[in-house]
Amino acid sequence: PGVGRLCVLDYAGQEQFHKSHGVFFSGSNSFFILLMSLVTGEKRQQRTPGELMAEAQYYLSFLRASLDGKFIPTVMIAASHGESCPNGQRLLQRVVSEMHGLFHGMINITEESF
């Protein structure tokens, strides 16, 4: 009671879906989760910090451009496959810290990360 409505959308990371994303970026009360895999390939090799930072920067820049200054979005950065990376949480925190610096004042990035 009194909580409101929750709508969860999975935008898919594929480029061919990017044009449709803007339709759903509508309200200042939106909350975004950027989910990144810590591993790549069938052998689940750990991704490098540079790969993860480039991916995060790409999607956060895309989000910012899609909103066109309508509001400052709140984003939580999360990672999957942490069980395959002994230092996964440290790696994720590094990405979060770097994105805080790059997008300060443009995107609210939560301190929590999973």
mmCIF file with all atom_site columns, C-alpha atoms in Angstrom, residues 12-89:
data_model
loop_
_atom_site.group_PDB
_atom_site.id
_atom_site.type_symbol
_atom_site.label_atom_id
_atom_site.label_alt_id
_atom_site.label_comp_id
_atom_site.label_asym_id
_atom_site.label_entity_id
_atom_site.label_seq_id
_atom_site.pdbx_PDB_ins_code
_atom_site.Cartn_x
_atom_site.Cartn_y
_atom_site.Cartn_z
_atom_site.occupancy
_atom_site.B_iso_or_equiv
_atom_site.pdbx_formal_charge
_atom_site.auth_seq_id
_atom_site.auth_comp_id
_atom_site.auth_asym_id
_atom_site.auth_atom_id
_atom_site.pdbx_PDB_model_num
ATOM 1  C CA . ALA A 1 12 ? 19.253 -6.285  -23.801 1.00 0.00 ? 12 ALA A CA 1
ATOM 2  C CA . GLY A 1 13 ? 22.742 -5.107  -24.574 1.00 0.00 ? 13 GLY A CA 1
ATOM 3  C CA . GLN A 1 14 ? 22.658 -5.741  -28.295 1.00 0.00 ? 14 GLN A CA 1
ATOM 4  C CA . GLU A 1 15 ? 23.132 -2.701  -30.503 1.00 0.00 ? 15 GLU A CA 1
ATOM 5  C CA . GLN A 1 16 ? 20.099 -3.438  -32.670 1.00 0.00 ? 16 GLN A CA 1
ATOM 6  C CA . PHE A 1 17 ? 17.836 -2.697  -29.680 1.00 0.00 ? 17 PHE A CA 1
ATOM 7  C CA . HIS A 1 18 ? 19.366 0.675   -28.791 1.00 0.00 ? 18 HIS A CA 1
ATOM 8  C CA . LYS A 1 19 ? 16.877 2.705   -30.838 1.00 0.00 ? 19 LYS A CA 1
ATOM 9  C CA . SER A 1 20 ? 13.964 1.377   -28.794 1.00 0.00 ? 20 SER A CA 1
ATOM 10 C CA . HIS A 1 21 ? 15.473 2.196   -25.392 1.00 0.00 ? 21 HIS A CA 1
ATOM 11 C CA . GLY A 1 22 ? 14.594 5.892   -25.425 1.00 0.00 ? 22 GLY A CA 1
ATOM 12 C CA . VAL A 1 23 ? 10.887 5.070   -25.410 1.00 0.00 ? 23 VAL A CA 1
ATOM 13 C CA . PHE A 1 24 ? 11.242 3.722   -21.882 1.00 0.00 ? 24 PHE A CA 1
ATOM 14 C CA . PHE A 1 25 ? 13.612 6.374   -20.433 1.00 0.00 ? 25 PHE A CA 1
ATOM 15 C CA . SER A 1 26 ? 10.787 8.577   -19.281 1.00 0.00 ? 26 SER A CA 1
ATOM 16 C CA . GLY A 1 27 ? 10.647 9.558   -15.646 1.00 0.00 ? 27 GLY A CA 1
ATOM 17 C CA . SER A 1 28 ? 12.855 11.175  -13.082 1.00 0.00 ? 28 SER A CA 1
ATOM 18 C CA . ASN A 1 29 ? 11.853 8.425   -10.664 1.00 0.00 ? 29 ASN A CA 1
ATOM 19 C CA . SER A 1 30 ? 13.492 5.796   -12.891 1.00 0.00 ? 30 SER A CA 1
ATOM 20 C CA . PHE A 1 31 ? 16.216 3.594   -11.462 1.00 0.00 ? 31 PHE A CA 1
ATOM 21 C CA . PHE A 1 32 ? 18.648 1.830   -13.789 1.00 0.00 ? 32 PHE A CA 1
ATOM 22 C CA . ILE A 1 33 ? 20.744 -1.277  -13.171 1.00 0.00 ? 33 ILE A CA 1
ATOM 23 C CA . LEU A 1 34 ? 23.773 -1.819  -15.376 1.00 0.00 ? 34 LEU A CA 1
ATOM 24 C CA . LEU A 1 35 ? 24.516 -5.545  -15.245 1.00 0.00 ? 35 LEU A CA 1
ATOM 25 C CA . MET A 1 36 ? 27.900 -6.612  -16.578 1.00 0.00 ? 36 MET A CA 1
ATOM 26 C CA . SER A 1 37 ? 29.461 -10.049 -16.788 1.00 0.00 ? 37 SER A CA 1
ATOM 27 C CA . LEU A 1 38 ? 32.861 -10.379 -15.125 1.00 0.00 ? 38 LEU A CA 1
ATOM 28 C CA . VAL A 1 39 ? 33.764 -13.201 -17.506 1.00 0.00 ? 39 VAL A CA 1
ATOM 29 C CA . THR A 1 40 ? 33.827 -13.711 -21.260 1.00 0.00 ? 40 THR A CA 1
ATOM 30 C CA . GLY A 1 41 ? 33.659 -16.662 -23.614 1.00 0.00 ? 41 GLY A CA 1
ATOM 31 C CA . GLU A 1 42 ? 32.844 -20.299 -23.131 1.00 0.00 ? 42 GLU A CA 1
ATOM 32 C CA . LYS A 1 43 ? 35.881 -20.792 -20.902 1.00 0.00 ? 43 LYS A CA 1
ATOM 33 C CA . ARG A 1 44 ? 34.648 -17.966 -18.652 1.00 0.00 ? 44 ARG A CA 1
ATOM 34 C CA . GLN A 1 45 ? 37.906 -16.075 -18.657 1.00 0.00 ? 45 GLN A CA 1
ATOM 35 C CA . GLN A 1 46 ? 37.968 -13.065 -16.358 1.00 0.00 ? 46 GLN A CA 1
ATOM 36 C CA . ARG A 1 47 ? 37.531 -9.793  -18.213 1.00 0.00 ? 47 ARG A CA 1
ATOM 37 C CA . THR A 1 48 ? 40.139 -7.094  -17.772 1.00 0.00 ? 48 THR A CA 1
ATOM 38 C CA . PRO A 1 49 ? 39.437 -3.891  -15.820 1.00 0.00 ? 49 PRO A CA 1
ATOM 39 C CA . GLY A 1 50 ? 39.823 -1.983  -19.094 1.00 0.00 ? 50 GLY A CA 1
ATOM 40 C CA . GLU A 1 51 ? 37.132 -4.087  -20.799 1.00 0.00 ? 51 GLU A CA 1
ATOM 41 C CA . LEU A 1 52 ? 34.691 -3.593  -17.939 1.00 0.00 ? 52 LEU A CA 1
ATOM 42 C CA . MET A 1 53 ? 35.361 0.144   -17.698 1.00 0.00 ? 53 MET A CA 1
ATOM 43 C CA . ALA A 1 54 ? 34.920 0.592   -21.447 1.00 0.00 ? 54 ALA A CA 1
ATOM 44 C CA . GLU A 1 55 ? 31.594 -1.264  -21.321 1.00 0.00 ? 55 GLU A CA 1
ATOM 45 C CA . ALA A 1 56 ? 30.351 0.722   -18.332 1.00 0.00 ? 56 ALA A CA 1
ATOM 46 C CA . GLN A 1 57 ? 31.415 4.017   -19.895 1.00 0.00 ? 57 GLN A CA 1
ATOM 47 C CA . TYR A 1 58 ? 29.703 3.109   -23.175 1.00 0.00 ? 58 TYR A CA 1
ATOM 48 C CA . TYR A 1 59 ? 26.353 2.284   -21.566 1.00 0.00 ? 59 TYR A CA 1
ATOM 49 C CA . LEU A 1 60 ? 26.399 5.201   -19.119 1.00 0.00 ? 60 LEU A CA 1
ATOM 50 C CA . SER A 1 61 ? 27.229 7.584   -21.977 1.00 0.00 ? 61 SER A CA 1
ATOM 51 C CA . PHE A 1 62 ? 24.408 6.043   -24.008 1.00 0.00 ? 62 PHE A CA 1
ATOM 52 C CA . LEU A 1 63 ? 21.973 6.502   -21.120 1.00 0.00 ? 63 LEU A CA 1
ATOM 53 C CA . ARG A 1 64 ? 23.037 10.100  -20.589 1.00 0.00 ? 64 ARG A CA 1
ATOM 54 C CA . ALA A 1 65 ? 22.694 10.929  -24.301 1.00 0.00 ? 65 ALA A CA 1
ATOM 55 C CA . SER A 1 66 ? 19.305 9.188   -24.534 1.00 0.00 ? 66 SER A CA 1
ATOM 56 C CA . LEU A 1 67 ? 17.923 11.255  -21.655 1.00 0.00 ? 67 LEU A CA 1
ATOM 57 C CA . ASP A 1 68 ? 19.124 14.486  -23.280 1.00 0.00 ? 68 ASP A CA 1
ATOM 58 C CA . GLY A 1 69 ? 19.358 16.299  -19.937 1.00 0.00 ? 69 GLY A CA 1
ATOM 59 C CA . LYS A 1 70 ? 15.717 15.616  -18.931 1.00 0.00 ? 70 LYS A CA 1
ATOM 60 C CA . PHE A 1 71 ? 16.827 14.442  -15.488 1.00 0.00 ? 71 PHE A CA 1
ATOM 61 C CA . ILE A 1 72 ? 19.860 12.995  -13.704 1.00 0.00 ? 72 ILE A CA 1
ATOM 62 C CA . PRO A 1 73 ? 19.399 9.221   -13.614 1.00 0.00 ? 73 PRO A CA 1
ATOM 63 C CA . THR A 1 74 ? 20.291 6.938   -10.732 1.00 0.00 ? 74 THR A CA 1
ATOM 64 C CA . VAL A 1 75 ? 22.251 3.839   -11.713 1.00 0.00 ? 75 VAL A CA 1
ATOM 65 C CA . MET A 1 76 ? 23.434 0.811   -9.777  1.00 0.00 ? 76 MET A CA 1
ATOM 66 C CA . ILE A 1 77 ? 26.262 -1.156  -11.370 1.00 0.00 ? 77 ILE A CA 1
ATOM 67 C CA . ALA A 1 78 ? 26.021 -4.900  -10.816 1.00 0.00 ? 78 ALA A CA 1
ATOM 68 C CA . ALA A 1 79 ? 28.082 -7.864  -11.991 1.00 0.00 ? 79 ALA A CA 1
ATOM 69 C CA . SER A 1 80 ? 27.300 -11.464 -12.807 1.00 0.00 ? 80 SER A CA 1
ATOM 70 C CA . HIS A 1 81 ? 29.572 -14.504 -12.619 1.00 0.00 ? 81 HIS A CA 1
ATOM 71 C CA . GLY A 1 82 ? 31.325 -13.310 -9.468  1.00 0.00 ? 82 GLY A CA 1
ATOM 72 C CA . GLU A 1 83 ? 31.810 -16.931 -8.456  1.00 0.00 ? 83 GLU A CA 1
ATOM 73 C CA . SER A 1 84 ? 34.236 -17.278 -11.377 1.00 0.00 ? 84 SER A CA 1
ATOM 74 C CA . CYS A 1 85 ? 36.374 -14.323 -10.291 1.00 0.00 ? 85 CYS A CA 1
ATOM 75 C CA . PRO A 1 86 ? 38.179 -14.461 -6.957  1.00 0.00 ? 86 PRO A CA 1
ATOM 76 C CA . ASN A 1 87 ? 38.634 -10.676 -6.981  1.00 0.00 ? 87 ASN A CA 1
ATOM 77 C CA . GLY A 1 88 ? 35.295 -9.874  -8.629  1.00 0.00 ? 88 GLY A CA 1
ATOM 78 C CA . GLN A 1 89 ? 33.998 -7.541  -5.900  1.00 0.00 ? 89 GLN A CA 1
#
